[in-house]
Coordinates of C-alpha atoms and ligand atoms in Angstrom, one line a residue:
Chain A
M11 CA 0.0 0.0 0.0
A12 CA 2.9 2.4 -0.7
G13 CA 2.1 5.9 -1.4
R14 CA -0.5 6.8 1.2
P15 CA 0.1 10.2 2.8
L16 CA 1.7 9.4 6.1
P17 CA 2.2 11.5 9.3
R18 CA 5.1 13.8 9.1
F19 CA 7.6 14.6 11.8
P20 CA 8.8 16.5 13.9
E21 CA 5.3 16.7 15.4
P22 CA 5.7 16.2 19.2
D23 CA 2.1 15.6 20.1
T24 CA 1.5 12.5 17.9
Q25 CA 5.1 11.2 17.6
A26 CA 4.8 8.6 20.4
F27 CA 1.5 7.3 19.1
W28 CA 2.9 6.7 15.7
D29 CA 6.2 5.2 17.1
A30 CA 4.0 2.7 19.1
T31 CA 2.4 1.6 15.8
K32 CA 5.7 0.2 14.7
E33 CA 5.2 -2.5 17.4
H34 CA 1.4 -2.8 16.5
K35 CA 0.4 -1.1 19.7
L36 CA -2.7 1.1 19.6
T37 CA -2.3 3.7 22.4
Y38 CA -4.4 6.3 24.0
Q39 CA -3.9 8.6 27.0
V40 CA -5.5 9.0 30.4
C41 CA -5.1 12.2 32.5
A42 CA -4.5 12.5 36.2
K43 CA -8.3 12.8 36.7
G44 CA -9.1 9.8 34.6
H45 CA -10.3 11.6 31.4
I46 CA -9.7 9.5 28.2
V47 CA -7.7 11.5 25.6
F48 CA -7.4 10.8 21.9
F49 CA -5.6 12.0 19.8
A50 CA -2.4 12.3 21.8
R51 CA -1.6 15.7 23.4
A52 CA 0.6 17.0 26.2
H53 CA -2.5 18.3 28.0
C54 CA -6.0 16.9 28.7
P55 CA -8.7 18.7 26.6
T56 CA -11.3 18.1 29.3
C57 CA -9.5 19.6 32.4
G58 CA -6.1 21.0 31.2
S59 CA -4.1 18.5 33.2
R60 CA -0.6 17.9 32.0
E61 CA -0.1 14.6 33.8
M62 CA -0.7 12.2 31.0
T63 CA -0.4 8.4 31.1
V64 CA -0.1 6.4 27.9
K65 CA -2.2 3.1 27.8
E66 CA -2.5 0.4 25.3
S67 CA -5.9 -0.5 23.9
K68 CA -7.1 -4.0 23.2
G69 CA -8.0 -2.8 19.8
E70 CA -11.7 -3.8 20.0
G71 CA -14.6 -1.5 19.3
T72 CA -17.7 -0.7 17.3
V73 CA -18.2 1.1 14.0
Y74 CA -19.7 4.6 14.9
S75 CA -20.1 5.7 11.3
Y76 CA -18.6 5.3 7.8
S77 CA -18.7 6.4 4.2
V78 CA -17.5 4.4 1.2
V79 CA -15.3 6.6 -1.0
R80 CA -16.1 5.9 -4.7
L81 CA -13.8 8.6 -6.1
N82 CA -10.5 9.9 -4.9
R83 CA -8.0 11.1 -7.4
H84 CA -5.0 10.7 -5.1
P85 CA -3.0 7.9 -6.7
A86 CA -2.7 5.8 -3.5
F87 CA -6.4 5.7 -3.1
A88 CA -7.6 5.7 -6.7
A89 CA -6.0 2.2 -7.0
L90 CA -8.0 0.8 -4.0
G91 CA -11.4 0.7 -5.6
P92 CA -14.3 1.6 -3.2
Y93 CA -13.0 1.8 0.4
A94 CA -14.6 2.7 3.7
V95 CA -13.5 5.7 5.9
A96 CA -14.9 5.2 9.4
Y97 CA -15.0 6.3 12.9
V98 CA -14.6 3.4 15.3
D99 CA -15.4 3.8 19.0
L100 CA -12.9 1.7 21.0
D101 CA -14.1 -0.2 24.1
E102 CA -11.8 1.9 26.3
G103 CA -13.8 5.0 25.4
F104 CA -11.9 6.8 22.6
R105 CA -12.8 7.4 18.9
V106 CA -10.4 6.9 16.0
L107 CA -10.7 7.9 12.4
T108 CA -9.7 4.8 10.3
N109 CA -10.4 2.6 7.4
L110 CA -12.5 -0.6 7.5
A111 CA -10.5 -3.6 6.4
G112 CA -11.3 -7.2 5.5
L113 CA -14.6 -6.4 3.6
A114 CA -14.8 -7.8 0.1
D115 CA -17.6 -5.4 -0.7
P116 CA -17.5 -2.4 1.6
V117 CA -20.6 -0.8 -0.1
N118 CA -22.8 -3.7 1.1
E119 CA -20.8 -5.1 4.0
A120 CA -19.9 -2.0 6.0
K121 CA -22.3 -1.5 8.9
I122 CA -22.7 1.0 11.7
G123 CA -22.7 -0.9 15.0
A124 CA -20.6 -3.7 13.8
R125 CA -18.0 -5.1 16.1
V126 CA -14.5 -4.7 14.8
K127 CA -10.9 -5.4 15.8
V128 CA -7.7 -3.7 14.8
R129 CA -5.8 -5.0 11.8
W130 CA -2.4 -3.5 11.2
E131 CA -1.2 -2.4 7.7
D132 CA 2.5 -1.9 7.7
Q133 CA 3.8 1.0 5.7
E134 CA 7.2 1.7 4.1
G135 CA 9.4 3.3 6.6
G136 CA 8.2 1.3 9.6
L137 CA 4.9 2.9 10.7
S138 CA 1.8 0.8 10.7
L139 CA -1.8 2.0 10.2
P140 CA -4.4 0.7 12.6
M141 CA -7.4 -0.4 10.4
F142 CA -10.4 -2.3 11.7
A143 CA -11.8 -5.6 10.4
P144 CA -14.9 -7.6 11.5
A145 CA -14.2 -9.1 14.9
Chain B
M18 CA -41.6 40.1 18.9
V19 CA -38.8 41.5 16.8
S20 CA -36.0 43.1 18.6
Q21 CA -36.0 46.9 18.1
K22 CA -32.2 47.1 18.2
R23 CA -30.9 48.7 15.0
D24 CA -27.2 48.7 15.4
A25 CA -26.0 48.0 11.9
A26 CA -27.5 47.2 8.5
I27 CA -26.5 45.6 5.2
V28 CA -26.7 48.5 2.8
G29 CA -24.8 47.3 -0.3
I30 CA -24.5 44.0 -2.0
Y31 CA -23.0 42.5 -5.1
E32 CA -22.5 39.0 -6.4
Y33 CA -19.9 38.4 -9.1
P34 CA -22.0 37.2 -12.0
K35 CA -19.6 34.7 -13.5
R36 CA -18.8 31.2 -12.2
K37 CA -16.1 30.6 -14.7
A38 CA -13.6 33.5 -14.8
P39 CA -10.3 32.5 -16.4
G40 CA -7.7 35.2 -16.5
V41 CA -8.8 37.2 -13.4
T42 CA -7.5 36.8 -9.9
A43 CA -9.3 36.5 -6.6
L44 CA -8.1 40.0 -5.6
Q45 CA -9.5 41.5 -8.8
I46 CA -12.8 39.8 -8.1
K47 CA -12.8 41.2 -4.6
A48 CA -12.0 44.8 -5.7
E49 CA -14.6 44.8 -8.5
C50 CA -17.3 43.4 -6.1
A51 CA -16.3 46.1 -3.5
A52 CA -16.8 48.9 -6.0
R53 CA -20.1 47.6 -7.2
A54 CA -21.5 46.9 -3.7
L55 CA -20.5 50.5 -2.6
E56 CA -22.2 51.7 -5.7
D57 CA -25.3 49.7 -4.8
A58 CA -25.3 51.4 -1.4
G59 CA -24.7 54.9 -2.8
L60 CA -21.4 55.1 -0.9
S61 CA -17.9 56.0 -2.1
W62 CA -14.7 54.1 -2.1
G63 CA -13.3 56.4 0.5
D64 CA -16.1 55.8 2.9
V65 CA -14.9 52.4 3.9
D66 CA -13.3 52.4 7.4
G67 CA -13.7 48.8 8.4
L68 CA -12.2 45.9 6.5
Y69 CA -13.2 42.2 7.1
D70 CA -11.4 39.5 5.3
A71 CA -11.2 35.7 5.2
Q72 CA -7.6 35.8 3.8
D73 CA -8.8 34.6 0.4
G74 CA -6.7 36.9 -1.8
A75 CA -3.2 35.5 -2.6
G76 CA -0.7 36.9 0.0
S77 CA -3.0 39.7 1.0
A78 CA -4.7 39.3 4.4
G79 CA -4.5 41.9 7.1
L80 CA -1.1 43.2 6.0
G81 CA -1.6 43.5 2.2
L82 CA -5.3 43.8 1.5
A83 CA -5.9 47.4 2.6
E84 CA -2.9 48.5 0.5
Y85 CA -4.2 46.6 -2.5
F86 CA -7.6 48.2 -2.2
G87 CA -6.2 51.6 -1.1
F88 CA -8.1 51.8 2.2
K89 CA -6.9 53.1 5.6
P90 CA -9.4 51.2 7.8
N91 CA -9.8 51.8 11.6
V92 CA -10.8 48.1 12.0
I93 CA -9.1 45.1 10.4
D94 CA -10.6 41.7 11.1
T95 CA -9.1 38.7 9.3
T96 CA -11.2 35.9 10.9
Q97 CA -10.8 32.8 8.7
V98 CA -13.3 30.1 9.5
G99 CA -13.9 28.7 6.1
G100 CA -17.3 29.0 4.6
S101 CA -18.7 30.6 7.7
S102 CA -16.2 33.5 7.7
Y103 CA -18.7 36.0 6.3
E104 CA -21.3 35.3 9.0
F105 CA -18.6 35.8 11.6
H106 CA -17.5 39.0 9.8
A107 CA -21.1 40.3 9.7
A108 CA -21.4 39.7 13.5
H109 CA -18.1 41.4 14.2
A110 CA -18.9 44.3 11.9
R111 CA -22.1 45.0 13.7
R112 CA -20.4 44.8 17.1
D113 CA -17.6 47.1 15.9
I114 CA -20.1 49.6 14.4
A115 CA -22.2 49.5 17.6
A116 CA -19.0 50.2 19.6
G117 CA -18.2 53.2 17.4
K118 CA -15.0 51.7 16.0
C119 CA -16.1 52.1 12.3
K120 CA -19.1 53.2 10.3
V121 CA -18.8 51.5 6.9
A122 CA -17.7 47.9 7.0
L123 CA -16.7 46.0 3.8
L124 CA -16.7 42.2 3.4
T125 CA -15.3 40.8 0.2
Y126 CA -14.8 37.4 -1.3
G127 CA -13.0 36.2 -4.5
S128 CA -12.1 32.8 -5.7
T129 CA -10.9 31.1 -8.8
A130 CA -11.4 27.6 -7.5
H131 CA -12.9 26.3 -10.8
S132 CA -10.3 27.8 -13.1
D133 CA -7.6 26.6 -10.8
A134 CA -9.1 23.1 -11.1
R135 CA -8.9 22.8 -7.4
R136 CA -10.2 19.4 -6.4
I137 CA -12.2 20.6 -3.5
G138 CA -14.4 17.6 -3.1
T139 CA -12.8 14.4 -4.5
G140 CA -9.1 14.9 -4.6
G141 CA -6.6 14.0 -2.0
G142 CA -6.2 17.7 -1.1
G143 CA -8.3 20.2 0.8
G144 CA -10.8 17.7 2.0
G145 CA -9.1 16.2 4.9
G146 CA -7.5 13.6 2.6
Y147 CA -4.1 15.2 2.6
S148 CA -2.9 18.4 4.1
P149 CA -0.1 20.1 2.2
G150 CA 2.3 22.3 4.1
S151 CA 3.5 21.8 7.6
S152 CA 2.3 18.9 9.7
S153 CA 0.0 19.2 12.7
P154 CA -1.5 16.7 15.2
L155 CA -4.7 16.9 13.2
S156 CA -3.1 16.3 9.8
N157 CA -1.1 13.5 11.2
M158 CA -4.2 11.7 12.5
T159 CA -6.2 12.4 9.4
D160 CA -4.0 12.2 6.3
P161 CA -3.5 8.4 6.0
W162 CA -7.2 7.5 5.8
G163 CA -8.1 9.0 2.4
M164 CA -11.1 10.9 3.8
T165 CA -12.3 13.1 1.0
L166 CA -14.5 16.1 1.8
I167 CA -17.6 14.3 0.5
S168 CA -16.9 11.2 2.6
N169 CA -16.5 13.4 5.6
Y170 CA -20.1 14.6 5.1
G171 CA -21.1 11.1 4.1
M172 CA -20.2 9.9 7.6
V173 CA -22.7 12.4 9.0
A174 CA -25.4 11.3 6.6
S175 CA -24.7 7.6 7.4
R176 CA -25.0 8.2 11.1
H177 CA -28.2 10.4 10.7
M178 CA -29.8 7.6 8.7
Y179 CA -28.8 5.0 11.3
Q180 CA -29.9 7.0 14.2
Y181 CA -33.2 8.5 12.8
G182 CA -34.1 6.5 9.8
T183 CA -33.5 9.4 7.5
T184 CA -33.5 8.3 3.8
S185 CA -31.8 9.4 0.6
E186 CA -35.3 10.2 -0.8
Q187 CA -35.8 12.7 1.9
L188 CA -32.4 14.3 1.4
A189 CA -33.0 14.5 -2.3
H190 CA -35.8 17.0 -1.7
I191 CA -33.2 19.6 -0.8
S192 CA -31.5 19.2 -4.2
V193 CA -34.8 19.4 -5.9
A194 CA -35.9 22.6 -4.3
T195 CA -32.6 24.4 -4.8
R196 CA -32.5 23.4 -8.4
A197 CA -36.0 24.7 -9.0
H198 CA -34.8 28.1 -7.6
A199 CA -31.6 28.0 -9.6
M200 CA -33.7 27.5 -12.9
R201 CA -35.4 30.9 -12.1
N202 CA -32.0 32.6 -11.6
P203 CA -30.4 33.5 -14.9
E204 CA -26.9 33.7 -13.3
A205 CA -27.3 30.2 -11.9
V206 CA -28.5 28.9 -15.2
Q207 CA -25.5 30.4 -16.9
A208 CA -23.3 28.9 -14.2
M209 CA -24.6 25.4 -14.8
K210 CA -23.9 25.9 -18.6
D211 CA -20.4 27.3 -18.0
L212 CA -19.6 24.4 -15.6
E213 CA -21.0 21.9 -18.1
F214 CA -23.7 20.4 -15.9
V215 CA -25.2 17.3 -17.7
G216 CA -28.9 18.3 -17.4
I217 CA -29.7 22.0 -17.0
N218 CA -33.3 21.6 -15.9
E219 CA -35.5 21.1 -12.9
I220 CA -34.8 17.7 -11.3
T221 CA -36.8 15.1 -9.5
V222 CA -36.1 13.0 -6.4
Q223 CA -35.5 10.1 -8.8
D224 CA -32.9 12.1 -10.8
V225 CA -31.0 12.6 -7.6
L226 CA -31.1 9.0 -6.6
S227 CA -30.1 7.9 -10.1
S228 CA -27.0 10.1 -10.1
R229 CA -23.7 8.5 -9.4
M230 CA -22.8 7.7 -5.8
V231 CA -19.7 9.7 -4.9
A232 CA -19.2 8.8 -1.2
D233 CA -22.0 6.7 0.4
P234 CA -24.7 7.7 1.0
L235 CA -24.2 11.0 -1.0
H236 CA -25.0 11.1 -4.7
L237 CA -23.5 13.5 -7.2
L238 CA -26.7 15.7 -7.2
E239 CA -26.4 16.1 -3.5
C240 CA -23.0 17.8 -3.8
C241 CA -22.2 21.4 -4.5
M242 CA -20.5 22.7 -7.6
V243 CA -17.0 24.0 -7.7
S244 CA -17.1 27.4 -9.3
D245 CA -15.2 30.7 -9.6
G246 CA -16.8 33.7 -8.1
G247 CA -17.1 36.2 -5.3
G248 CA -19.1 39.0 -3.9
A249 CA -19.1 41.9 -1.5
V250 CA -21.3 43.1 1.4
V251 CA -21.3 46.7 2.8
I252 CA -22.5 47.0 6.4
A253 CA -23.2 50.5 7.8
S254 CA -24.2 52.3 11.0
P255 CA -27.8 53.4 11.3
E256 CA -26.8 57.1 10.5
V257 CA -25.1 56.0 7.3
A258 CA -27.8 53.5 6.4
R259 CA -30.5 56.1 6.5
N260 CA -28.9 58.0 3.6
C261 CA -28.1 55.0 1.5
K262 CA -29.8 54.3 -1.9
K263 CA -31.4 51.0 -0.9
K264 CA -33.5 50.1 2.2
P265 CA -31.5 48.8 5.1
V266 CA -31.5 45.1 6.0
W267 CA -30.8 45.1 9.7
I268 CA -28.6 42.6 11.5
I269 CA -30.6 41.8 14.6
G270 CA -29.0 38.7 16.0
S271 CA -25.8 36.7 15.7
G272 CA -24.1 33.6 17.0
E273 CA -20.8 31.9 16.6
A274 CA -19.6 28.4 17.5
T275 CA -17.3 25.5 16.7
R276 CA -17.8 21.8 17.1
Y277 CA -15.6 18.8 16.5
S278 CA -15.8 15.0 16.8
E279 CA -14.6 13.9 20.2
N280 CA -14.8 10.7 22.3
G281 CA -18.5 9.8 22.5
S282 CA -19.8 12.8 20.6
D283 CA -22.8 12.8 18.3
I284 CA -21.7 13.9 14.8
T285 CA -25.3 14.5 13.7
I286 CA -25.3 17.7 15.8
S287 CA -23.5 20.7 14.2
A288 CA -22.2 23.9 15.6
A289 CA -25.5 25.5 14.6
A290 CA -27.0 24.0 17.8
Q291 CA -24.7 26.4 19.7
S292 CA -24.7 29.4 17.4
G293 CA -28.5 29.4 16.7
P294 CA -30.1 29.9 20.1
P295 CA -28.1 33.1 21.0
A296 CA -28.8 34.5 17.6
F297 CA -32.6 33.9 17.8
G298 CA -32.5 35.1 21.5
E299 CA -30.8 38.3 20.6
A300 CA -33.3 38.9 17.8
G301 CA -36.2 38.2 20.0
I302 CA -37.8 35.8 17.5
T303 CA -38.4 32.1 17.1
P304 CA -37.4 30.0 14.1
A305 CA -41.1 29.6 13.2
E306 CA -41.2 33.3 12.3
I307 CA -38.3 33.1 9.7
D308 CA -39.4 33.5 6.1
I309 CA -36.1 32.8 4.4
A310 CA -33.6 30.2 5.4
M311 CA -30.2 30.6 3.7
I312 CA -28.4 27.5 4.9
Y313 CA -25.0 26.5 3.7
D314 CA -25.7 23.7 1.2
S315 CA -22.3 22.2 0.6
F316 CA -24.2 18.9 0.6
T317 CA -27.9 17.9 1.3
I318 CA -27.0 16.6 4.7
T319 CA -25.5 19.9 5.7
V320 CA -28.9 21.6 5.2
L321 CA -30.8 18.9 7.0
V322 CA -28.7 18.9 10.1
M323 CA -28.6 22.7 10.3
L324 CA -32.4 23.0 9.9
E325 CA -32.7 20.7 12.9
D326 CA -30.0 22.4 14.9
L327 CA -31.4 25.9 14.3
G328 CA -34.7 24.7 15.7
F329 CA -36.9 24.6 12.5
C330 CA -37.8 21.0 13.6
K331 CA -36.8 18.6 16.3
K332 CA -33.5 16.8 16.1
G333 CA -33.9 13.7 13.9
E334 CA -37.1 14.9 12.2
G335 CA -35.3 16.8 9.4
G336 CA -36.0 14.1 6.9
A337 CA -39.8 14.4 7.3
F338 CA -39.5 18.2 7.5
V339 CA -37.9 18.7 4.1
G340 CA -40.3 16.4 2.3
G341 CA -42.8 17.4 -0.4
E342 CA -42.4 20.9 -1.8
R343 CA -42.0 22.5 1.6
L344 CA -38.7 24.3 0.9
H345 CA -39.9 25.7 -2.5
Y346 CA -40.3 29.5 -2.7
K347 CA -44.0 29.1 -3.4
S348 CA -44.6 26.9 -0.4
P349 CA -47.2 28.2 2.0
L350 CA -45.1 27.0 4.9
K351 CA -42.1 28.9 6.2
P352 CA -39.2 29.0 5.8
V353 CA -38.2 28.6 2.1
L354 CA -34.7 27.5 1.4
N355 CA -31.8 28.9 -0.6
T356 CA -33.8 30.9 -3.2
D357 CA -30.8 31.8 -5.3
G358 CA -30.2 28.1 -6.2
G359 CA -27.6 27.5 -3.4
G360 CA -24.2 26.0 -3.6
L361 CA -25.8 22.9 -5.1
S362 CA -27.0 24.7 -8.3
S363 CA -25.8 28.4 -8.4
N364 CA -22.5 29.3 -6.7
H365 CA -19.9 27.5 -4.6
P366 CA -16.3 28.7 -5.1
G367 CA -15.2 27.2 -1.8
M368 CA -16.5 29.5 0.9
R369 CA -20.2 30.1 0.2
G370 CA -21.0 32.1 3.4
I371 CA -21.1 35.5 1.7
F372 CA -23.8 34.4 -0.8
L373 CA -26.1 33.5 2.1
L374 CA -26.0 37.1 3.3
L375 CA -26.4 38.4 -0.3
E376 CA -29.5 36.4 -1.1
A377 CA -31.1 37.0 2.3
A378 CA -30.6 40.7 1.7
R379 CA -32.1 40.4 -1.8
Q380 CA -35.2 38.7 -0.3
L381 CA -35.7 41.4 2.3
R382 CA -35.3 44.1 -0.3
G383 CA -37.7 42.3 -2.7
E384 CA -35.0 41.7 -5.3
S385 CA -34.8 37.9 -5.5
T386 CA -35.5 35.9 -8.7
S387 CA -37.6 33.6 -6.5
Q388 CA -39.1 36.4 -4.4
V389 CA -41.2 35.5 -1.4
E390 CA -44.0 38.0 -1.1
G391 CA -43.7 40.1 2.1
A392 CA -40.5 38.4 3.3
K393 CA -39.6 40.2 6.6
L394 CA -37.1 37.9 8.4
A395 CA -34.2 35.8 7.2
V396 CA -31.6 33.6 8.7
A397 CA -28.1 33.1 7.1
H398 CA -26.3 30.2 8.6
G399 CA -22.7 29.5 7.3
N400 CA -20.7 26.4 7.9
G401 CA -16.9 26.3 7.7
G402 CA -14.6 23.3 7.8
M403 CA -15.8 19.8 7.8
L404 CA -19.0 18.5 9.4
A405 CA -17.9 15.1 10.7
T406 CA -14.5 16.3 12.0
S407 CA -14.1 20.0 13.0
H408 CA -16.2 22.8 11.8
T409 CA -17.6 26.3 12.6
G410 CA -21.1 27.7 12.5
G411 CA -22.1 31.4 12.1
T412 CA -25.7 32.4 12.4
I413 CA -27.0 35.8 11.4
I414 CA -30.6 37.0 11.7
L415 CA -31.7 39.7 9.3
A416 CA -34.8 41.9 9.3
R417 CA -36.3 44.6 7.1
D418 CA -37.9 47.7 8.6
Ligands
ZN12 ZN1 -8.5 15.6 32.4

């Protein structure tokens, strides 16, 4: 899947999240008061705390919404055929933007409310993208 | 009970007539529209003392724009919140005029999005698919997923359908109504010719459903055009407004908000749910009194969600609300929608917010090509950014005397 636009660094807020993907670890943060934080930041957007702990997710969740892209002129996506962009709500309480994987026909098989599990797609350069396939 | 506050009024308007304008620049469009809007008001170039800009002219925001125009404004406001920028500007201009900081505020917009062949909706760029320039936490979390602008809105539509049983048939009525209005607007008809629309005619629900799926569940005829274009709005103090050529269109309420997807949030609710209530409250009116709803129609779902959030119907009941011919300018029920033809069928160069103010003002002056008899109250609600991820909402309530 070479050619997807990938995160660019230096970018201190999300660097650790992406580094962890190299080991297929899906991480999120919890602040000192227990607020769940995603995407990664040096502060908690709920209370302003700067005491952040990184945790690893089990990678299981539910499709919150999706849309199947039929047309994207970017070469990396044009080659895919129809693909589903989705929000997945992880069981730990955070929401990720992602793609649905493992669907032969995303137009008919993608479903809101479906249970999904992370599936890693390794990229050139070592990063891996957390996608979600039927659990 | 309409608020009696009369702090500032729209006194001059102009919409650049072309939607395909090769060989001109955004700055040239802005300057021409400025001159013609001032002419419409009966004011002079030298009268402008407040400049409001969404940084849309190349290299010329707060630092360069006054020089290019040749103004020496006392107020410079370069708020850039995408398509809602002009509703924010109108709110700020009214506030600044009421505070005595300026008397004649100018808002301008110019874009050559069509001629630049900017792939606003379906390319990798601009739509949350890939962010050129420097990286940010948001771009790093968004870029890899190929989320086009249309699929971003598609996710809101999917969720609305799941949560409330809304259908594509219901959404299609929004396209049908705006196209009917566009066919009555010669500039919109010319726009569709210049942009090589396949069928330049009124459309049916079935036409919308038969058009190609671009990003589920949004069909081609549920998506706005990509045009060139621009416009200008002149907002003046009551003293200035009394001596202008045209009748004043008063700004009687405003609200501003932002909203973004976060853990556990409901993406079917837009920033309008926060910006609408203070605007109506300040105006002292209810949504039921509004004659004209100028709602940012980037896509059908945008309108549906915002009609609900502004309080025209209950949350989740937008699908039933927009059915039949309710939104058509001849409808006996208020409000009617986007009587200029909207972004779907008249004008969308990227940031449509200014056209919402322009058509609302036309209606309250009695100058629309789909004029609603006796229209007294209008709402213009602009949306900036992307509905499923992060966006802004600006609500302006307008009244004639
Ligand atoms: Zn916290």
